[in-house]
Short mmCIF file of C-alpha atoms and ligand atoms in Angstrom, two decimals:
data_model
loop_
_atom_site.label_atom_id
_atom_site.label_comp_id
_atom_site.label_asym_id
_atom_site.label_seq_id
_atom_site.Cartn_x
_atom_site.Cartn_y
_atom_site.Cartn_z
CA MET A 1170 -39.06 105.12 30.37
CA ASN A 1171 -35.38 104.73 30.49
CA PRO A 1172 -34.54 101.86 28.11
CA VAL A 1173 -31.53 100.76 30.28
CA PHE A 1174 -34.03 99.43 32.82
CA ALA A 1175 -37.09 99.09 30.72
CA ASP A 1176 -35.45 96.76 28.21
CA LEU A 1177 -33.55 94.66 30.77
CA PRO A 1178 -34.92 91.00 30.37
CA VAL A 1179 -36.06 88.90 33.39
CA SER A 1180 -32.66 87.85 34.80
CA VAL A 1181 -31.67 84.21 34.92
CA PHE A 1182 -31.51 84.56 38.71
CA GLU A 1183 -35.29 85.24 38.78
CA VAL A 1184 -35.98 82.47 36.28
CA MET A 1185 -33.87 79.94 38.19
CA SER A 1186 -35.41 81.09 41.70
CA ALA A 1187 -38.98 80.66 40.27
CA LEU A 1188 -38.10 77.11 38.93
CA ALA A 1189 -36.51 76.24 42.18
CA ARG A 1190 -39.74 77.10 43.95
CA LYS A 1191 -41.89 75.30 41.44
CA HIS A 1192 -39.77 72.17 41.55
CA GLU A 1193 -39.04 72.23 45.35
CA ALA A 1194 -35.31 72.29 44.52
CA VAL A 1195 -32.37 72.50 46.73
CA ASN A 1196 -31.46 76.11 45.85
CA LEU A 1197 -27.69 76.42 45.35
CA GLY A 1198 -28.36 79.34 42.91
CA GLN A 1199 -28.61 82.26 45.21
CA GLY A 1200 -25.56 83.36 47.09
CA PHE A 1201 -26.49 83.39 50.75
CA PRO A 1202 -25.64 81.09 53.64
CA ASP A 1203 -28.51 79.10 55.26
CA ASP A 1204 -26.92 79.70 58.71
CA PRO A 1205 -28.58 82.59 60.50
CA GLY A 1206 -25.31 84.49 61.11
CA PRO A 1207 -23.35 85.41 64.37
CA GLU A 1208 -25.92 85.71 67.31
CA ASP A 1209 -23.98 88.18 69.22
CA VAL A 1210 -23.93 90.65 66.24
CA ARG A 1211 -27.71 90.08 65.69
CA ARG A 1212 -28.29 90.67 69.40
CA LYS A 1213 -26.27 93.87 69.24
CA ALA A 1214 -28.61 95.00 66.38
CA ALA A 1215 -31.78 94.12 68.39
CA GLU A 1216 -30.49 95.90 71.46
CA ALA A 1217 -29.71 98.94 69.33
CA VAL A 1218 -33.35 98.92 67.91
CA VAL A 1219 -34.79 98.87 71.33
CA ASP A 1220 -32.42 101.02 73.35
CA GLY A 1221 -30.43 102.91 70.83
CA TRP A 1222 -30.86 105.82 68.38
CA ASN A 1223 -33.59 105.36 65.71
CA GLN A 1224 -33.39 108.83 63.91
CA TYR A 1225 -31.30 109.89 60.98
CA PRO A 1226 -27.71 109.17 61.82
CA SER A 1227 -24.84 111.16 60.29
CA MET A 1228 -24.73 111.03 56.40
CA LEU A 1229 -21.42 109.58 56.37
CA GLY A 1230 -22.41 106.91 58.92
CA LEU A 1231 -22.09 106.59 62.66
CA ILE A 1232 -18.60 107.82 63.67
CA GLU A 1233 -18.30 104.64 65.87
CA LEU A 1234 -18.67 102.44 62.68
CA ARG A 1235 -16.33 104.60 60.60
CA GLN A 1236 -13.71 104.26 63.37
CA ALA A 1237 -14.33 100.53 63.50
CA ILE A 1238 -13.88 100.21 59.69
CA ALA A 1239 -10.55 102.13 59.90
CA ALA A 1240 -9.31 99.87 62.72
CA HIS A 1241 -10.60 96.70 60.98
CA TYR A 1242 -8.71 97.65 57.65
CA ARG A 1243 -5.63 98.74 59.60
CA HIS A 1244 -5.50 95.30 61.38
CA TRP A 1245 -6.42 93.07 58.44
CA GLN A 1246 -5.12 94.95 55.39
CA ASN A 1247 -2.48 97.31 56.82
CA LEU A 1248 -4.35 100.36 55.44
CA THR A 1249 -4.35 103.77 57.28
CA LEU A 1250 -7.69 105.47 56.63
CA ASP A 1251 -9.11 108.60 58.17
CA PRO A 1252 -12.60 107.94 59.56
CA GLU A 1253 -13.58 111.50 59.19
CA SER A 1254 -12.56 112.04 55.61
CA GLU A 1255 -11.89 108.85 53.88
CA ILE A 1256 -14.86 106.36 54.93
CA MET A 1257 -18.55 106.54 54.25
CA VAL A 1258 -21.27 103.95 55.20
CA THR A 1259 -23.79 103.05 52.41
CA SER A 1260 -26.80 100.90 52.20
CA GLY A 1261 -25.01 97.90 50.95
CA ALA A 1262 -22.26 97.57 48.46
CA THR A 1263 -24.94 98.06 45.81
CA GLU A 1264 -25.66 101.65 46.90
CA ALA A 1265 -21.89 102.20 47.01
CA LEU A 1266 -21.47 100.95 43.38
CA ALA A 1267 -24.49 102.98 42.15
CA GLY A 1268 -23.23 106.18 43.91
CA SER A 1269 -19.60 105.80 42.74
CA LEU A 1270 -20.65 105.22 39.11
CA LEU A 1271 -23.10 108.11 39.17
CA ALA A 1272 -20.56 110.37 40.75
CA LEU A 1273 -17.61 109.52 38.63
CA ILE A 1274 -18.99 108.89 35.07
CA GLU A 1275 -19.97 111.62 32.62
CA PRO A 1276 -21.85 110.69 29.55
CA GLY A 1277 -19.52 109.32 26.93
CA ASP A 1278 -16.87 108.27 29.34
CA GLU A 1279 -15.18 105.03 28.75
CA VAL A 1280 -15.36 102.38 31.43
CA VAL A 1281 -13.40 99.15 31.56
CA LEU A 1282 -15.25 96.12 33.07
CA PHE A 1283 -14.25 92.47 33.44
CA GLN A 1284 -16.49 89.61 32.27
CA PRO A 1285 -17.99 87.65 34.07
CA LEU A 1286 -19.69 90.70 35.49
CA TYR A 1287 -21.67 91.03 38.74
CA ASP A 1288 -25.29 91.72 37.34
CA ALA A 1289 -25.64 95.27 38.69
CA TYR A 1290 -22.51 96.65 36.93
CA LEU A 1291 -23.54 97.15 33.28
CA PRO A 1292 -26.93 98.71 33.81
CA LEU A 1293 -25.39 101.14 36.25
CA VAL A 1294 -22.59 102.12 33.99
CA LYS A 1295 -24.85 102.66 31.06
CA ARG A 1296 -27.45 104.64 33.07
CA ALA A 1297 -24.68 106.87 34.02
CA GLY A 1298 -23.76 107.30 30.48
CA GLY A 1299 -20.53 105.20 30.46
CA VAL A 1300 -19.27 103.43 27.38
CA PRO A 1301 -18.38 99.94 28.48
CA ARG A 1302 -15.06 98.28 27.37
CA LEU A 1303 -15.01 94.62 28.26
CA VAL A 1304 -12.13 92.43 29.21
CA ARG A 1305 -13.28 88.81 28.71
CA LEU A 1306 -11.99 86.27 31.37
CA GLU A 1307 -12.05 82.65 30.69
CA PRO A 1308 -11.91 79.52 32.81
CA PRO A 1309 -10.15 77.76 34.35
CA HIS A 1310 -7.92 80.51 35.76
CA TRP A 1311 -9.99 83.63 34.85
CA ARG A 1312 -6.84 85.72 34.83
CA PHE A 1313 -5.93 88.82 32.65
CA SER A 1314 -2.80 89.43 30.64
CA GLU A 1315 -1.04 92.50 29.57
CA GLU A 1316 -2.30 91.96 26.06
CA MET A 1317 -5.87 91.70 27.21
CA LEU A 1318 -5.69 94.92 29.06
CA ALA A 1319 -3.88 96.64 26.17
CA ARG A 1320 -6.86 95.63 23.89
CA ALA A 1321 -9.52 96.89 26.30
CA PHE A 1322 -8.02 100.08 27.77
CA PRO A 1323 -8.66 103.15 25.80
CA PRO A 1324 -5.95 105.92 26.08
CA LYS A 1325 -8.21 107.89 28.40
CA THR A 1326 -10.09 105.65 30.61
CA LYS A 1327 -12.47 107.36 33.23
CA VAL A 1328 -13.36 104.37 35.41
CA VAL A 1329 -12.37 100.74 35.88
CA LEU A 1330 -14.80 98.54 37.74
CA PHE A 1331 -12.83 95.66 39.26
CA ASN A 1332 -14.19 92.92 41.46
CA ASN A 1333 -11.72 90.97 43.65
CA PRO A 1334 -12.34 88.18 44.81
CA LEU A 1335 -14.33 87.63 41.60
CA ASN A 1336 -18.03 86.48 41.82
CA PRO A 1337 -18.85 84.11 40.01
CA ALA A 1338 -15.39 82.72 39.33
CA GLY A 1339 -14.17 82.38 42.89
CA THR A 1340 -10.83 83.81 41.85
CA VAL A 1341 -8.55 85.82 44.21
CA TYR A 1342 -6.28 88.18 42.35
CA GLY A 1343 -2.92 88.59 44.11
CA ARG A 1344 -0.18 91.33 44.00
CA ALA A 1345 1.17 90.54 40.57
CA ASP A 1346 -2.26 90.81 38.89
CA LEU A 1347 -3.06 93.92 40.76
CA GLU A 1348 0.37 95.53 39.89
CA LEU A 1349 -0.43 94.78 36.18
CA LEU A 1350 -3.86 96.37 36.46
CA ALA A 1351 -2.48 99.34 38.40
CA ARG A 1352 0.07 100.08 35.63
CA PHE A 1353 -2.79 100.43 33.11
CA CYS A 1354 -4.92 102.42 35.55
CA GLU A 1355 -2.23 105.00 36.07
CA LYS A 1356 -1.22 105.18 32.31
CA SER A 1357 -4.75 105.89 31.32
CA GLY A 1358 -5.78 108.09 34.22
CA ALA A 1359 -8.61 105.98 35.46
CA ILE A 1360 -10.24 105.81 38.95
CA VAL A 1361 -10.81 102.15 39.96
CA VAL A 1362 -13.97 101.18 41.66
CA CYS A 1363 -12.85 98.16 43.60
CA ASP A 1364 -15.65 95.92 44.58
CA GLU A 1365 -14.04 93.96 47.46
CA VAL A 1366 -17.22 92.66 49.16
CA TRP A 1367 -15.64 89.08 49.23
CA GLU A 1368 -12.43 90.29 50.85
CA HIS A 1369 -12.88 88.07 54.03
CA VAL A 1370 -14.34 85.06 52.27
CA ILE A 1371 -10.90 83.53 50.94
CA PHE A 1372 -9.39 80.19 51.56
CA ASP A 1373 -6.24 78.16 51.84
CA GLY A 1374 -4.33 80.73 53.87
CA ARG A 1375 -4.73 83.50 51.36
CA ARG A 1376 -4.53 87.21 52.38
CA HIS A 1377 -6.68 89.76 50.59
CA VAL A 1378 -4.49 92.50 48.88
CA PRO A 1379 -6.66 95.68 48.37
CA LEU A 1380 -5.63 97.53 45.15
CA ILE A 1381 -5.70 100.78 47.08
CA ALA A 1382 -2.68 99.66 49.03
CA LEU A 1383 -0.45 99.57 45.90
CA PRO A 1384 1.94 102.35 45.23
CA GLY A 1385 0.22 105.21 43.42
CA MET A 1386 -3.22 103.77 43.83
CA ARG A 1387 -4.30 105.56 46.96
CA GLU A 1388 -5.31 108.63 44.96
CA ARG A 1389 -7.25 106.71 42.36
CA CYS A 1390 -9.13 103.85 44.08
CA VAL A 1391 -12.66 103.65 45.59
CA LYS A 1392 -12.68 100.56 47.84
CA ILE A 1393 -16.03 99.01 48.51
CA GLY A 1394 -16.86 96.49 51.26
CA SER A 1395 -20.03 94.79 52.64
CA ALA A 1396 -20.93 93.76 56.15
CA GLY A 1397 -23.50 91.51 54.48
CA LYS A 1398 -20.72 89.27 53.21
CA ILE A 1399 -18.29 89.73 56.13
CA PHE A 1400 -20.87 88.47 58.76
CA SER A 1401 -22.90 86.16 56.48
CA LEU A 1402 -25.86 88.47 56.99
CA THR A 1403 -26.66 89.23 53.36
CA GLY A 1404 -29.86 90.97 53.98
CA TRP A 1405 -28.40 93.68 56.13
CA LYS A 1406 -27.21 95.93 53.35
CA VAL A 1407 -24.62 97.83 55.30
CA GLY A 1408 -21.74 98.74 52.85
CA PHE A 1409 -18.65 100.85 53.13
CA VAL A 1410 -16.72 103.08 50.74
CA CYS A 1411 -13.11 104.08 51.35
CA ALA A 1412 -11.40 106.73 49.23
CA ALA A 1413 -9.03 109.66 49.20
CA PRO A 1414 -10.81 112.77 50.65
CA HIS A 1415 -11.17 114.59 47.19
CA ILE A 1416 -12.94 111.41 45.73
CA LEU A 1417 -15.09 110.76 48.83
CA ARG A 1418 -16.36 114.27 48.97
CA VAL A 1419 -17.95 113.74 45.55
CA LEU A 1420 -19.23 110.20 46.33
CA ALA A 1421 -20.88 111.63 49.43
CA LYS A 1422 -22.78 114.11 47.21
CA ALA A 1423 -24.31 111.21 45.27
CA HIS A 1424 -25.10 109.12 48.52
CA GLN A 1425 -26.81 112.19 49.87
CA PHE A 1426 -29.53 111.95 47.29
CA ILE A 1427 -29.63 108.21 46.89
CA THR A 1428 -30.33 106.91 50.39
CA PHE A 1429 -28.68 109.64 52.53
CA THR A 1430 -28.13 107.09 55.31
CA THR A 1431 -28.44 103.52 56.48
CA PRO A 1432 -30.25 102.14 59.59
CA PRO A 1433 -28.23 103.15 62.61
CA ASN A 1434 -28.99 100.12 64.62
CA LEU A 1435 -27.39 97.87 61.94
CA GLN A 1436 -24.50 100.16 61.76
CA ALA A 1437 -23.97 99.97 65.56
CA ALA A 1438 -23.94 96.10 65.28
CA VAL A 1439 -21.49 96.16 62.44
CA ALA A 1440 -19.18 98.40 64.34
CA TYR A 1441 -19.25 95.75 67.20
CA GLY A 1442 -18.71 92.94 64.70
CA LEU A 1443 -15.70 94.48 62.94
CA ALA A 1444 -13.90 94.55 66.32
CA LYS A 1445 -14.33 90.82 66.91
CA SER A 1446 -11.22 88.75 67.49
CA ASP A 1447 -9.24 87.22 64.67
CA ASP A 1448 -10.69 83.88 65.87
CA TYR A 1449 -14.04 84.83 64.68
CA PHE A 1450 -13.03 85.58 61.06
CA GLU A 1451 -10.56 82.63 60.83
CA THR A 1452 -13.28 80.22 61.95
CA MET A 1453 -15.76 81.70 59.56
CA ARG A 1454 -13.33 81.07 56.73
CA ARG A 1455 -12.43 77.66 57.91
CA ASP A 1456 -16.22 76.70 58.03
CA PHE A 1457 -16.77 77.92 54.50
CA GLN A 1458 -13.58 76.31 53.32
CA ARG A 1459 -14.84 72.97 54.77
CA SER A 1460 -18.23 73.39 53.03
CA ARG A 1461 -16.26 74.13 49.77
CA ASP A 1462 -14.18 71.01 50.25
CA ARG A 1463 -17.18 68.78 51.03
CA PHE A 1464 -19.06 69.79 48.14
CA THR A 1465 -16.16 69.88 45.73
CA ALA A 1466 -15.21 66.36 46.71
CA GLY A 1467 -18.86 65.23 46.30
CA LEU A 1468 -19.01 66.85 42.78
CA ARG A 1469 -15.76 65.28 41.74
CA THR A 1470 -16.95 61.76 42.92
CA LEU A 1471 -20.02 62.24 40.59
CA GLY A 1472 -17.72 63.21 37.65
CA PHE A 1473 -18.17 67.02 37.66
CA PRO A 1474 -15.00 68.81 36.44
CA VAL A 1475 -14.75 71.27 39.20
CA ILE A 1476 -12.71 74.53 38.93
CA ASP A 1477 -11.03 75.24 42.26
CA ALA A 1478 -12.54 78.07 44.26
CA GLU A 1479 -10.11 80.33 45.96
CA GLY A 1480 -12.78 82.65 47.51
CA THR A 1481 -16.40 83.74 47.66
CA TYR A 1482 -19.47 81.34 48.41
CA PHE A 1483 -19.23 79.74 44.96
CA VAL A 1484 -17.76 76.88 43.10
CA ASN A 1485 -17.97 76.35 39.23
CA VAL A 1486 -17.91 73.30 37.20
CA ASP A 1487 -16.77 73.44 33.50
CA LEU A 1488 -18.81 71.06 31.46
CA ALA A 1489 -16.68 71.61 28.32
CA SER A 1490 -14.59 68.55 28.60
CA LEU A 1491 -17.67 66.21 28.98
CA GLY A 1492 -18.97 66.66 25.47
CA LEU A 1493 -22.50 67.22 26.52
CA ASN A 1494 -24.98 68.42 23.92
CA GLU A 1495 -26.44 71.29 26.01
CA ASP A 1496 -25.15 74.72 27.04
CA ASP A 1497 -24.95 75.93 30.67
CA GLU A 1498 -28.49 77.37 30.66
CA SER A 1499 -30.19 74.13 29.35
CA PHE A 1500 -28.09 72.25 31.71
CA CYS A 1501 -29.31 74.33 34.69
CA LYS A 1502 -32.87 74.17 33.52
CA ARG A 1503 -32.62 70.39 33.29
CA LEU A 1504 -30.92 70.20 36.69
CA VAL A 1505 -33.67 71.98 38.42
CA VAL A 1506 -36.59 70.23 36.59
CA GLU A 1507 -35.28 66.71 36.64
CA HIS A 1508 -32.92 66.66 39.65
CA GLN A 1509 -34.42 69.49 41.83
CA VAL A 1510 -31.12 71.30 42.24
CA ALA A 1511 -30.88 74.94 41.24
CA ALA A 1512 -27.62 76.52 39.95
CA ILE A 1513 -26.70 79.46 37.88
CA PRO A 1514 -25.41 79.35 34.23
CA VAL A 1515 -22.23 81.52 34.23
CA SER A 1516 -23.12 82.75 30.61
CA ALA A 1517 -25.66 85.13 32.52
CA PHE A 1518 -22.53 87.09 33.71
CA TYR A 1519 -21.39 88.00 30.23
CA ALA A 1520 -22.60 90.78 28.12
CA ALA A 1521 -20.81 89.65 25.03
CA GLU A 1522 -19.16 86.40 23.80
CA PRO A 1523 -20.44 84.31 26.71
CA ILE A 1524 -18.65 81.33 28.15
CA ARG A 1525 -21.49 78.73 27.75
CA SER A 1526 -19.97 75.72 29.59
CA VAL A 1527 -19.74 76.80 33.22
CA VAL A 1528 -22.14 76.40 35.98
CA ARG A 1529 -22.05 78.11 39.47
CA PHE A 1530 -23.11 76.41 42.76
CA CYS A 1531 -23.32 78.19 46.04
CA PHE A 1532 -21.64 75.95 48.69
CA ALA A 1533 -22.29 78.28 51.68
CA LYS A 1534 -24.91 75.87 53.02
CA ARG A 1535 -25.37 73.36 55.81
CA ASP A 1536 -23.77 69.81 55.32
CA ALA A 1537 -27.29 68.30 55.08
CA THR A 1538 -28.30 70.79 52.33
CA LEU A 1539 -25.04 70.13 50.36
CA ASP A 1540 -25.44 66.18 50.85
CA ALA A 1541 -29.09 66.47 49.71
CA ALA A 1542 -28.06 68.34 46.54
CA LEU A 1543 -25.23 65.85 45.82
CA ASP A 1544 -27.69 62.98 46.15
CA ARG A 1545 -29.92 64.62 43.73
CA LEU A 1546 -27.12 65.34 41.26
CA ALA A 1547 -26.08 61.69 40.92
CA GLY A 1548 -26.94 60.65 37.49
CA ALA A 1549 -27.24 64.17 36.14
CA LEU A 1550 -24.19 63.84 33.84
CA LYS A 1551 -24.87 60.23 32.69
CA ARG A 1552 -28.33 61.06 31.25
CA ALA A 1553 -26.98 64.14 29.47
CA ALA A 1554 -24.02 62.43 27.71
C1 LIG B 2683 -19.50 91.25 43.59
C2 LIG B 2683 -20.62 91.76 44.35
N1 LIG B 2683 -20.73 93.02 44.57
C3 LIG B 2683 -21.79 93.48 45.28
C4 LIG B 2683 -22.65 92.67 45.85
C5 LIG B 2683 -23.84 93.30 46.71
O1 LIG B 2683 -23.45 93.55 48.07
P1 LIG B 2683 -24.61 94.14 49.01
O2 LIG B 2683 -25.56 92.94 49.33
O3 LIG B 2683 -23.82 94.63 50.23
O4 LIG B 2683 -25.28 95.31 48.39
C6 LIG B 2683 -22.61 91.35 45.74
C7 LIG B 2683 -23.61 90.27 46.37
O5 LIG B 2683 -23.58 89.17 46.03
C8 LIG B 2683 -21.53 90.87 44.97
O6 LIG B 2683 -21.28 89.42 44.88
#
């Protein structure tokens, strides 16, 4: 069996979810909202199952969805994309990532990644034969500097895998950060796989800047999005890839033999959803922002040192200043067993030299769920001190 997968340990996500079930915990570990998602979009999907097309759709995705993606990104991100040659629909961002990495990396190629890493990245890079070069980001700002990039980037870098907004940190990288990264990508000849699944889930009036929009990056970026995150329907697994035609053509070859296509009814509903008014997207952000603020204020009242979340469904606390005698993983295990609240230790997102003091909570929950978690967290710091 291939050791990349055979030797993968049971992930901390599985461990925490099992403990959460056993101890009947409020689960703020997994990243999904407990709201069912927009009813009109779900109804469109239901109608499309009953009355619509249920056979193989086009391999690149329904043309109506590709047109809707182009119109959506034109409106929200000022991008001009050709739906015929620069957009492909995939079965979630995860398939887009797997296909991109398989299509772009040859064995021995050097790949720059940023820690904390989304869990799928490293196994996929390694399985494709890539040699990882890691940039280590640190709390509280999780930003990279010229020196950090100079240390990590080999002279010839094949691929850079970049997640913005960054899960688990909740950081949103703006134009200055992106310009710095773009310089290194151009100099080393890299193609950047931009995981932008959280592009709509950003707060405090921020606007998402896609790396592909920067000068010179159009020819070297693969932009990945996810309807699951845009519509808070994480189980839908409808993703999109945008790239210049010469790159997309190759990615389509990988997609052809991974899933070939994605359920057409969900695609039709996503096409409908992407055309919703600005009001829908702004309300969605405002609602998540309100949950973030409610939970952050509650955590601060209990004495948790919270790192401000700029985007995503996650807020982190950094226990370092509290002088506790346990690391993030033991802290999370104690939280779930003694306080019945599940969270995720951020060390799980590092492949080397982990940060061991940061714990991630998902705040994309109803008020009652967040308040129940806060009630249970009272006293959690006192007993550990
Ligand atoms: C950074 C990042 N990339 C990709 C994904 C997976 O997206 P999808 O469910 O569309 O496969 C997630 C889901 O949490 C994520 O946080």
